[in-house]
Amino acid sequence: MEDLKEQIIRQLNLQEVKPEDIGNDQPLFKEGLGLDSIDALELIVLLQQYHNVRIANPEDGPNIFYSIRTMAEYITAQQNKTA
Amino acid sequence: MKAYIQGTGCVSPQDSSVFPATIREYEGSRMLVADPDYRQWIDVKQIRRMGRVIKMGVAASHISLQDAGVAMPDAIIMGTAYGCLADTGVFLNKLVTQKEDMLTPTAFIQSTHNTVGGQIALLLGCHAYNNTFVHGAFSVEHALLDSLMFLGEDPSRKVLTGAVDEITDYSHTILSRFGLYKHTKNTGLLQSRTTGTIAGEGSAFFVLGAEKDAQSKAELTAVEMLYKPASAEEVRTHLEAFLKRHGDVDLLITGRNGDVKDDAVYGTIEDALFPQHPVAAFKHLCGEYPTASAFAIWLGTLALQNREMPAAAMFKGASPANLKKILIWNHQHTTHHSFILLTAC
């Protein structure tokens, strides 16, 4: 999850945010880290670029991108499926 | 048609917190903006998506609005020659390296020329007329003309107008291949008498109103352009007619840039039409770029407010006491000549 936080900070250019500032269960959007719809597109690309994971059903997006933990669990689950 | 400059803001290679008492010195072939702390004007969450050129434009526009005491302009009209070059480069690079796949939106949406005007409007929540002129070295002048016409339709309006341009590593490398720049010190640039100049960048914004009020800092009396004059004689004829219409001036600000090929015409016409006039310059302070005349307007307005041109900007003679009328004559590559007349309020 620490690697994922660093990837997100780099991809979204989150100036002045450090990995330790992002809680594993903290919401990424709105009241949490304050990400928006453009960031959501950046996160989709991040999953493809860094983890070779695609989101099959766009309706799952809000659940997958809810927090660092939900993202990490989705990545692990998808990678286990293809392993 | 004329207007009153009611607020000014500038982000340039000079540190505006100490300029003109202290001039920043550069050695090299480009002068980069002395970045202020942009977080003064832009929220940290929003700043992360902004390229340098956007931050420069947003900062300069906010400073000018604050200076004018205007919360919401009736129009945002600006000029840029290169637009958001850095983000255009980022996007095009990704297009190539990622083989047109997995392209993210951020660089793309920031790479258009009107992104700066759009960002200023978004941050202000301004839904008014918003236009960006991309007319090379005439971009500032066309933004000013549009602003004057906009004020002509309704004199109660306030227009936020200005310009921005940036240097990137790519653009500087490409433009250097044309032999446009040389390695030198900006403090000796105007006396260098060789070919080439120093590249520059920056943003200057102004709040314009049609009616003079307590905020008015200078009158924008006239804006004219002359494209590709056939000879120095044609420039002289144009300037003579300009002076006949508007009267003599106290001070001339030229766009001298230290390149002998560009500066020759200034010397020739100064000798003919302004032999006794003091002359100031500005490109040793901000560098050469297509919208540099916006910096000259900012400098001229500052001088008119103080009734004196800073000594660091004087090229020939001393600033006249009680300065009242300034002609800014700038050209780029001898093809784009602009004449901007400023009068004290």
Tab-separated table of C-alpha atoms in Angstrom:
chain	number	residue	atom	x	y	z
A	1	MET	CA	0.000	0.000	0.000
A	2	GLU	CA	2.958	2.331	0.595
A	3	ASP	CA	4.095	1.860	-3.018
A	4	LEU	CA	0.577	2.601	-4.215
A	5	LYS	CA	0.500	5.829	-2.208
A	6	GLU	CA	3.765	6.951	-3.790
A	7	GLN	CA	2.454	6.108	-7.255
A	8	ILE	CA	-0.699	8.143	-6.625
A	9	ILE	CA	1.259	11.118	-5.313
A	10	ARG	CA	3.504	11.036	-8.385
A	11	GLN	CA	0.717	10.479	-10.936
A	12	LEU	CA	-1.541	13.190	-9.508
A	13	ASN	CA	1.300	15.590	-8.653
A	14	LEU	CA	0.000	15.887	-5.094
A	15	GLN	CA	2.353	18.607	-3.986
A	16	GLU	CA	2.970	18.747	-0.242
A	17	VAL	CA	1.296	15.354	0.353
A	18	LYS	CA	3.492	12.586	1.766
A	19	PRO	CA	2.633	8.861	1.775
A	20	GLU	CA	2.214	8.921	5.557
A	21	ASP	CA	-0.387	11.691	5.180
A	22	ILE	CA	-2.750	9.299	3.372
A	23	GLY	CA	-4.595	6.872	5.638
A	24	ASN	CA	-5.188	3.382	4.285
A	25	ASP	CA	-8.940	3.702	4.834
A	26	GLN	CA	-9.253	7.450	4.216
A	27	PRO	CA	-11.653	8.309	1.347
A	28	LEU	CA	-9.704	9.424	-1.703
A	29	PHE	CA	-12.435	11.611	-3.160
A	30	LYS	CA	-14.394	14.606	-1.878
A	31	GLU	CA	-13.977	15.062	1.860
A	32	GLY	CA	-10.929	12.799	2.091
A	33	LEU	CA	-7.954	13.516	-0.136
A	34	GLY	CA	-10.169	15.793	-2.231
A	35	LEU	CA	-9.669	14.103	-5.590
A	36	ASP	CA	-12.076	14.763	-8.469
A	37	SER	CA	-13.275	13.202	-11.715
A	38	ILE	CA	-10.103	14.104	-13.642
A	39	ASP	CA	-8.086	12.353	-10.940
A	40	ALA	CA	-10.318	9.295	-11.391
A	41	LEU	CA	-9.181	9.076	-15.016
A	42	GLU	CA	-5.571	9.429	-13.898
A	43	LEU	CA	-6.078	6.574	-11.402
A	44	ILE	CA	-7.544	4.317	-14.110
A	45	VAL	CA	-4.422	4.934	-16.205
A	46	LEU	CA	-2.230	4.336	-13.128
A	47	LEU	CA	-3.773	0.893	-12.618
A	48	GLN	CA	-3.068	0.001	-16.237
A	49	GLN	CA	0.429	1.438	-16.370
A	50	TYR	CA	1.825	0.242	-13.056
A	51	HIS	CA	-0.216	-2.918	-12.397
A	52	ASN	CA	-1.568	-3.988	-15.783
A	53	VAL	CA	-5.060	-3.994	-14.289
A	54	ARG	CA	-8.122	-2.784	-16.181
A	55	ILE	CA	-11.514	-2.002	-14.714
A	56	ALA	CA	-13.996	-4.220	-16.520
A	57	ASN	CA	-17.141	-2.595	-15.142
A	58	PRO	CA	-17.022	1.229	-14.794
A	59	GLU	CA	-19.824	1.051	-12.194
A	60	ASP	CA	-17.337	-0.610	-9.834
A	61	GLY	CA	-15.162	2.521	-9.943
A	62	PRO	CA	-16.510	4.259	-6.820
A	63	ASN	CA	-15.946	1.115	-4.728
A	64	ILE	CA	-12.495	0.372	-6.170
A	65	PHE	CA	-11.262	3.936	-5.745
A	66	TYR	CA	-12.843	4.513	-2.330
A	67	SER	CA	-9.540	4.247	-0.442
A	68	ILE	CA	-5.959	3.009	-0.717
A	69	ARG	CA	-7.034	-0.288	0.852
A	70	THR	CA	-9.884	-0.890	-1.634
A	71	MET	CA	-7.567	-0.085	-4.545
A	72	ALA	CA	-4.865	-2.410	-3.228
A	73	GLU	CA	-7.383	-5.214	-2.675
A	74	TYR	CA	-8.718	-4.825	-6.219
A	75	ILE	CA	-5.214	-4.897	-7.705
A	76	THR	CA	-4.320	-8.023	-5.712
A	77	ALA	CA	-7.564	-9.759	-6.669
A	78	GLN	CA	-7.122	-9.021	-10.377
A	79	GLN	CA	-3.486	-10.101	-10.367
A	80	ASN	CA	-4.385	-13.369	-8.562
A	81	LYS	CA	-7.026	-14.054	-11.223
A	82	THR	CA	-4.494	-13.794	-14.050
A	83	ALA	CA	-1.682	-15.603	-12.149
B	1	MET	CA	-10.907	55.232	-27.895
B	2	LYS	CA	-9.016	55.238	-24.621
B	3	ALA	CA	-9.186	53.532	-21.239
B	4	TYR	CA	-7.816	53.898	-17.755
B	5	ILE	CA	-5.492	51.382	-16.166
B	6	GLN	CA	-6.932	50.832	-12.714
B	7	GLY	CA	-4.864	47.920	-11.520
B	8	THR	CA	-1.666	46.194	-12.574
B	9	GLY	CA	-0.052	42.866	-11.793
B	10	CYS	CA	3.156	41.385	-13.070
B	11	VAL	CA	5.136	38.185	-12.703
B	12	SER	CA	8.466	38.560	-14.463
B	13	PRO	CA	12.154	37.718	-14.223
B	14	GLN	CA	12.352	40.643	-11.797
B	15	ASP	CA	11.396	40.130	-8.180
B	16	SER	CA	8.437	42.501	-7.919
B	17	SER	CA	8.823	42.728	-4.133
B	18	VAL	CA	12.135	44.606	-4.540
B	19	PHE	CA	11.965	45.922	-8.135
B	20	PRO	CA	12.982	48.565	-9.253
B	21	ALA	CA	15.284	49.293	-6.300
B	22	THR	CA	17.043	45.984	-6.913
B	23	ILE	CA	17.466	44.469	-10.347
B	24	ARG	CA	17.930	40.742	-10.737
B	25	GLU	CA	21.031	39.902	-12.714
B	26	TYR	CA	21.145	36.975	-15.121
B	27	GLU	CA	23.974	35.415	-17.081
B	28	GLY	CA	23.035	33.032	-19.853
B	29	SER	CA	20.698	32.992	-22.818
B	30	ARG	CA	17.384	33.078	-20.978
B	31	MET	CA	15.735	34.880	-18.111
B	32	LEU	CA	13.234	32.803	-16.175
B	33	VAL	CA	10.457	34.241	-14.065
B	34	ALA	CA	11.243	34.909	-10.404
B	35	ASP	CA	8.435	32.688	-9.162
B	36	PRO	CA	6.503	34.160	-6.253
B	37	ASP	CA	4.824	31.814	-3.772
B	38	TYR	CA	1.791	31.016	-5.922
B	39	ARG	CA	-0.034	29.572	-2.920
B	40	GLN	CA	-0.846	33.172	-1.990
B	41	TRP	CA	-3.412	33.154	-4.783
B	42	ILE	CA	-4.082	29.521	-5.644
B	43	ASP	CA	-5.294	26.678	-3.445
B	44	VAL	CA	-2.757	23.857	-3.071
B	45	LYS	CA	-5.252	21.312	-4.425
B	46	GLN	CA	-5.728	23.386	-7.595
B	47	ILE	CA	-2.109	24.409	-8.066
B	48	ARG	CA	-0.940	20.834	-8.592
B	49	ARG	CA	-2.501	20.640	-12.042
B	50	MET	CA	-1.234	24.025	-13.209
B	51	GLY	CA	1.823	24.442	-15.368
B	52	ARG	CA	4.149	27.402	-14.831
B	53	VAL	CA	2.491	29.545	-17.459
B	54	ILE	CA	-0.923	29.106	-15.858
B	55	LYS	CA	0.413	29.971	-12.419
B	56	MET	CA	2.091	33.094	-13.816
B	57	GLY	CA	-1.104	34.239	-15.505
B	58	VAL	CA	-3.358	33.477	-12.548
B	59	ALA	CA	-0.984	35.272	-10.153
B	60	ALA	CA	-0.583	38.385	-12.329
B	61	SER	CA	-4.332	38.603	-12.924
B	62	HIS	CA	-5.118	38.278	-9.208
B	63	ILE	CA	-2.565	40.945	-8.293
B	64	SER	CA	-4.075	43.354	-10.832
B	65	LEU	CA	-7.632	42.714	-9.612
B	66	GLN	CA	-6.563	43.277	-6.012
B	67	ASP	CA	-4.723	46.442	-7.050
B	68	ALA	CA	-7.861	47.738	-8.768
B	69	GLY	CA	-10.189	46.657	-5.988
B	70	VAL	CA	-12.265	44.698	-8.509
B	71	ALA	CA	-13.647	41.342	-7.372
B	72	MET	CA	-15.319	40.274	-10.624
B	73	PRO	CA	-14.342	41.636	-14.061
B	74	ASP	CA	-16.877	42.003	-16.881
B	75	ALA	CA	-14.496	40.335	-19.328
B	76	ILE	CA	-11.210	38.450	-19.434
B	77	ILE	CA	-9.293	39.305	-22.589
B	78	MET	CA	-5.714	38.193	-22.947
B	79	GLY	CA	-2.948	37.473	-25.386
B	80	THR	CA	-0.338	34.758	-25.705
B	81	ALA	CA	1.889	33.722	-28.560
B	82	TYR	CA	3.017	30.300	-27.391
B	83	GLY	CA	0.228	29.352	-24.985
B	84	CYS	CA	0.828	26.484	-22.603
B	85	LEU	CA	3.961	25.162	-24.248
B	86	ALA	CA	5.204	22.941	-21.429
B	87	ASP	CA	1.978	20.958	-21.158
B	88	THR	CA	1.732	20.719	-24.937
B	89	GLY	CA	5.183	19.121	-24.840
B	90	VAL	CA	4.179	16.737	-22.044
B	91	PHE	CA	1.056	15.650	-23.914
B	92	LEU	CA	2.813	15.178	-27.268
B	93	ASN	CA	5.623	13.225	-25.624
B	94	LYS	CA	3.125	10.886	-23.973
B	95	LEU	CA	1.355	10.510	-27.305
B	96	VAL	CA	4.589	9.225	-28.836
B	97	THR	CA	6.092	7.229	-25.961
B	98	GLN	CA	2.804	5.558	-25.007
B	99	LYS	CA	1.871	4.940	-28.634
B	100	GLU	CA	-1.364	6.920	-28.361
B	101	ASP	CA	-2.579	4.670	-25.549
B	102	MET	CA	-3.421	5.401	-21.904
B	103	LEU	CA	-3.261	9.160	-22.349
B	104	THR	CA	-4.270	11.104	-19.269
B	105	PRO	CA	-6.440	14.203	-19.512
B	106	THR	CA	-4.477	16.625	-17.337
B	107	ALA	CA	-1.724	17.609	-19.783
B	108	PHE	CA	-4.201	17.723	-22.672
B	109	ILE	CA	-6.693	20.037	-21.023
B	110	GLN	CA	-3.853	22.313	-19.998
B	111	SER	CA	-2.214	22.496	-23.387
B	112	THR	CA	-4.597	24.818	-25.198
B	113	HIS	CA	-3.805	28.494	-25.656
B	114	ASN	CA	-6.918	29.648	-23.820
B	115	THR	CA	-6.277	27.508	-20.737
B	116	VAL	CA	-4.886	30.473	-18.787
B	117	GLY	CA	-7.923	32.656	-19.463
B	118	GLY	CA	-10.134	29.692	-18.614
B	119	GLN	CA	-8.345	28.991	-15.330
B	120	ILE	CA	-8.584	32.641	-14.296
B	121	ALA	CA	-12.313	32.526	-14.988
B	122	LEU	CA	-12.764	29.210	-13.145
B	123	LEU	CA	-11.012	30.478	-10.036
B	124	LEU	CA	-13.050	33.689	-10.081
B	125	GLY	CA	-16.306	31.971	-11.021
B	126	CYS	CA	-16.462	34.475	-13.881
B	127	HIS	CA	-18.900	33.554	-16.672
B	128	ALA	CA	-18.320	36.752	-18.652
B	129	TYR	CA	-16.797	37.254	-22.107
B	130	ASN	CA	-13.496	35.385	-22.254
B	131	ASN	CA	-11.187	35.626	-25.224
B	132	THR	CA	-7.541	34.818	-25.877
B	133	PHE	CA	-5.713	36.367	-28.816
B	134	VAL	CA	-2.959	34.260	-30.330
B	135	HIS	CA	-1.469	36.665	-32.840
B	136	GLY	CA	2.267	36.154	-32.352
B	137	ALA	CA	4.009	39.381	-31.374
B	138	PHE	CA	0.726	41.291	-31.746
B	139	SER	CA	-1.181	39.211	-29.186
B	140	VAL	CA	-1.051	41.860	-26.448
B	141	GLU	CA	-2.056	44.615	-28.809
B	142	HIS	CA	-5.077	42.722	-30.136
B	143	ALA	CA	-6.175	41.924	-26.587
B	144	LEU	CA	-5.955	45.655	-25.815
B	145	LEU	CA	-7.919	46.626	-28.929
B	146	ASP	CA	-10.653	44.125	-28.103
B	147	SER	CA	-10.718	45.451	-24.528
B	148	LEU	CA	-11.106	49.014	-25.781
B	149	MET	CA	-13.982	48.009	-28.075
B	150	PHE	CA	-15.613	46.064	-25.219
B	151	LEU	CA	-15.421	49.139	-22.996
B	152	GLY	CA	-16.763	51.258	-25.858
B	153	GLU	CA	-19.988	49.226	-25.798
B	154	ASP	CA	-20.547	49.903	-22.105
B	155	PRO	CA	-18.333	52.367	-20.222
B	156	SER	CA	-19.360	50.973	-16.825
B	157	ARG	CA	-17.535	47.709	-17.489
B	158	LYS	CA	-14.203	46.610	-16.020
B	159	VAL	CA	-11.993	44.443	-18.200
B	160	LEU	CA	-9.224	42.165	-17.034
B	161	THR	CA	-6.666	42.179	-19.830
B	162	GLY	CA	-3.099	41.001	-20.108
B	163	ALA	CA	-0.692	38.496	-21.544
B	164	VAL	CA	1.518	35.556	-20.716
B	165	ASP	CA	4.249	33.523	-22.371
B	166	GLU	CA	6.748	30.978	-21.117
B	167	ILE	CA	10.053	29.492	-22.188
B	168	THR	CA	10.491	25.736	-22.082
B	169	ASP	CA	13.650	23.719	-22.620
B	170	TYR	CA	12.261	22.499	-25.951
B	171	SER	CA	11.208	25.918	-27.215
B	172	HIS	CA	14.488	27.492	-26.153
B	173	THR	CA	16.514	24.783	-27.886
B	174	ILE	CA	14.504	25.088	-31.095
B	175	LEU	CA	14.517	28.905	-31.159
B	176	SER	CA	18.257	28.926	-30.373
B	177	ARG	CA	18.862	27.058	-33.619
B	178	PHE	CA	17.715	30.189	-35.460
B	179	GLY	CA	20.545	32.143	-33.814
B	180	LEU	CA	18.119	34.301	-31.836
B	181	TYR	CA	19.934	34.138	-28.491
B	182	LYS	CA	23.404	34.651	-27.084
B	183	HIS	CA	25.098	33.950	-23.771
B	184	THR	CA	25.521	37.252	-21.978
B	185	LYS	CA	24.657	39.217	-18.855
B	186	ASN	CA	21.322	41.008	-18.887
B	187	THR	CA	22.886	44.060	-17.251
B	188	GLY	CA	25.130	44.600	-20.288
B	189	LEU	CA	22.679	43.292	-22.884
B	190	LEU	CA	21.709	46.611	-24.461
B	191	GLN	CA	25.329	47.643	-24.933
B	192	SER	CA	26.484	44.292	-26.333
B	193	ARG	CA	26.233	45.322	-30.017
B	194	THR	CA	26.316	41.776	-31.366
B	195	THR	CA	23.645	39.537	-32.859
B	196	GLY	CA	21.285	37.646	-30.579
B	197	THR	CA	19.438	38.533	-27.417
B	198	ILE	CA	18.286	36.884	-24.170
B	199	ALA	CA	15.008	34.947	-24.162
B	200	GLY	CA	12.453	35.982	-21.578
B	201	GLU	CA	9.039	35.138	-20.232
B	202	GLY	CA	6.419	36.519	-17.917
B	203	SER	CA	2.905	37.721	-17.422
B	204	ALA	CA	1.392	41.163	-16.928
B	205	PHE	CA	-2.282	41.907	-16.380
B	206	PHE	CA	-4.277	45.101	-16.124
B	207	VAL	CA	-7.755	46.107	-15.091
B	208	LEU	CA	-9.130	48.602	-17.573
B	209	GLY	CA	-12.085	50.909	-17.170
B	210	ALA	CA	-13.525	53.529	-19.515
B	211	GLU	CA	-13.995	56.127	-16.814
B	212	LYS	CA	-11.337	57.813	-14.747
B	213	ASP	CA	-11.692	57.216	-11.021
B	214	ALA	CA	-9.659	57.235	-7.823
B	215	GLN	CA	-8.070	53.916	-8.790
B	216	SER	CA	-6.851	55.127	-12.181
B	217	LYS	CA	-3.081	54.842	-12.485
B	218	ALA	CA	-2.551	55.803	-16.112
B	219	GLU	CA	-4.502	56.421	-19.268
B	220	LEU	CA	-4.113	53.966	-22.125
B	221	THR	CA	-4.321	56.644	-24.796
B	222	ALA	CA	-3.595	54.787	-28.014
B	223	VAL	CA	-2.613	51.384	-29.397
B	224	GLU	CA	-1.395	50.982	-32.971
B	225	MET	CA	0.402	48.310	-34.947
B	226	LEU	CA	2.531	48.298	-38.066
B	227	TYR	CA	3.175	44.968	-39.746
B	228	LYS	CA	6.180	44.295	-41.956
B	229	PRO	CA	7.159	47.861	-42.850
B	230	ALA	CA	9.131	47.933	-46.096
B	231	SER	CA	11.816	50.150	-44.608
B	232	ALA	CA	12.816	52.274	-41.625
B	233	GLU	CA	11.379	55.196	-43.568
B	234	GLU	CA	7.911	53.619	-43.415
B	235	VAL	CA	8.247	53.243	-39.631
B	236	ARG	CA	9.322	56.873	-39.410
B	237	THR	CA	6.353	58.036	-41.488
B	238	HIS	CA	3.974	56.018	-39.311
B	239	LEU	CA	5.487	57.393	-36.096
B	240	GLU	CA	5.416	60.969	-37.387
B	241	ALA	CA	1.718	60.636	-38.146
B	242	PHE	CA	1.161	59.027	-34.719
B	243	LEU	CA	2.892	61.923	-32.941
B	244	LYS	CA	0.957	64.438	-35.038
B	245	ARG	CA	-2.309	62.898	-33.853
B	246	HIS	CA	-1.347	62.473	-30.212
B	247	GLY	CA	1.277	65.152	-29.561
B	248	ASP	CA	4.841	64.922	-28.319
B	249	VAL	CA	5.892	62.607	-25.502
B	250	ASP	CA	8.162	63.050	-22.468
B	251	LEU	CA	9.811	59.669	-22.712
B	252	LEU	CA	10.232	56.892	-25.245
B	253	ILE	CA	10.400	53.241	-24.151
B	254	THR	CA	11.884	51.106	-26.880
B	255	GLY	CA	11.980	47.331	-27.195
B	256	ARG	CA	15.780	47.288	-27.603
B	257	ASN	CA	17.001	43.740	-27.011
B	258	GLY	CA	20.760	43.968	-27.562
B	259	ASP	CA	20.650	42.364	-31.021
B	260	VAL	CA	22.284	44.780	-33.479
B	261	LYS	CA	19.983	43.621	-36.265
B	262	ASP	CA	16.871	44.437	-34.216
B	263	ASP	CA	18.145	47.585	-32.518
B	264	ALA	CA	19.345	49.438	-35.632
B	265	VAL	CA	15.897	50.787	-36.498
B	266	TYR	CA	15.424	52.224	-33.007
B	267	GLY	CA	18.674	54.220	-33.286
B	268	THR	CA	17.894	55.482	-36.773
B	269	ILE	CA	14.439	56.766	-35.902
B	270	GLU	CA	15.385	58.100	-32.477
B	271	ASP	CA	18.030	60.251	-34.141
B	272	ALA	CA	15.449	61.554	-36.612
B	273	LEU	CA	12.351	62.015	-34.443
B	274	PHE	CA	13.493	61.952	-30.809
B	275	PRO	CA	17.000	63.476	-30.785
B	276	GLN	CA	16.541	65.234	-27.442
B	277	HIS	CA	14.196	62.752	-25.782
B	278	PRO	CA	15.222	60.486	-22.932
B	279	VAL	CA	14.869	56.824	-23.867
B	280	ALA	CA	14.145	53.862	-21.616
B	281	ALA	CA	14.264	50.131	-22.357
B	282	PHE	CA	12.876	47.003	-20.746
B	283	LYS	CA	14.112	43.810	-22.379
B	284	HIS	CA	17.257	43.727	-20.220
B	285	LEU	CA	14.751	43.350	-17.359
B	286	CYS	CA	12.346	40.779	-18.802
B	287	GLY	CA	14.065	39.271	-21.859
B	288	GLU	CA	12.717	38.970	-25.398
B	289	TYR	CA	9.392	37.208	-25.950
B	290	PRO	CA	6.390	37.893	-28.165
B	291	THR	CA	4.193	39.429	-25.454
B	292	ALA	CA	6.962	41.469	-23.807
B	293	SER	CA	5.113	44.718	-24.557
B	294	ALA	CA	2.778	43.820	-21.653
B	295	PHE	CA	5.799	44.114	-19.339
B	296	ALA	CA	6.550	47.512	-20.927
B	297	ILE	CA	2.988	48.689	-20.196
B	298	TRP	CA	3.379	47.536	-16.600
B	299	LEU	CA	6.716	49.380	-16.336
B	300	GLY	CA	5.289	52.500	-18.001
B	301	THR	CA	2.292	52.558	-15.677
B	302	LEU	CA	4.593	52.213	-12.660
B	303	ALA	CA	6.681	55.128	-13.966
B	304	LEU	CA	3.632	57.333	-14.536
B	305	GLN	CA	2.343	56.599	-11.051
B	306	ASN	CA	5.681	57.668	-9.580
B	307	ARG	CA	6.122	60.412	-12.201
B	308	GLU	CA	9.580	58.976	-12.836
B	309	MET	CA	11.082	56.095	-14.776
B	310	PRO	CA	13.343	53.908	-12.602
B	311	ALA	CA	17.026	54.571	-13.341
B	312	ALA	CA	17.586	50.874	-14.070
B	313	ALA	CA	15.313	51.164	-17.095
B	314	MET	CA	16.906	54.283	-18.596
B	315	PHE	CA	18.907	53.733	-21.781
B	316	LYS	CA	19.641	57.317	-22.849
B	317	GLY	CA	19.450	60.430	-20.707
B	318	ALA	CA	17.711	60.734	-17.360
B	319	SER	CA	14.047	60.321	-16.567
B	320	PRO	CA	12.252	63.654	-16.906
B	321	ALA	CA	10.835	65.159	-13.751
B	322	ASN	CA	7.073	65.004	-13.542
B	323	LEU	CA	6.739	62.382	-16.256
B	324	LYS	CA	3.369	62.626	-18.004
B	325	LYS	CA	3.422	60.970	-21.389
B	326	ILE	CA	5.183	57.788	-22.499
B	327	LEU	CA	5.337	56.160	-25.910
B	328	ILE	CA	6.153	52.448	-25.901
B	329	TRP	CA	7.568	51.398	-29.257
B	330	ASN	CA	8.335	47.718	-29.476
B	331	HIS	CA	9.063	45.434	-32.366
B	332	GLN	CA	9.903	41.786	-32.768
B	333	HIS	CA	12.193	40.643	-35.576
B	334	THR	CA	11.576	44.056	-37.247
B	335	THR	CA	8.247	42.770	-38.571
B	336	HIS	CA	5.788	43.409	-35.727
B	337	HIS	CA	5.933	47.044	-34.582
B	338	SER	CA	3.572	48.294	-31.901
B	339	PHE	CA	3.023	51.785	-30.546
B	340	ILE	CA	1.328	52.162	-27.178
B	341	LEU	CA	0.763	55.590	-25.679
B	342	LEU	CA	0.342	56.009	-21.919
B	343	THR	CA	-0.592	59.281	-20.229
B	344	ALA	CA	-0.509	60.190	-16.554
B	345	CYS	CA	-3.859	60.614	-14.815
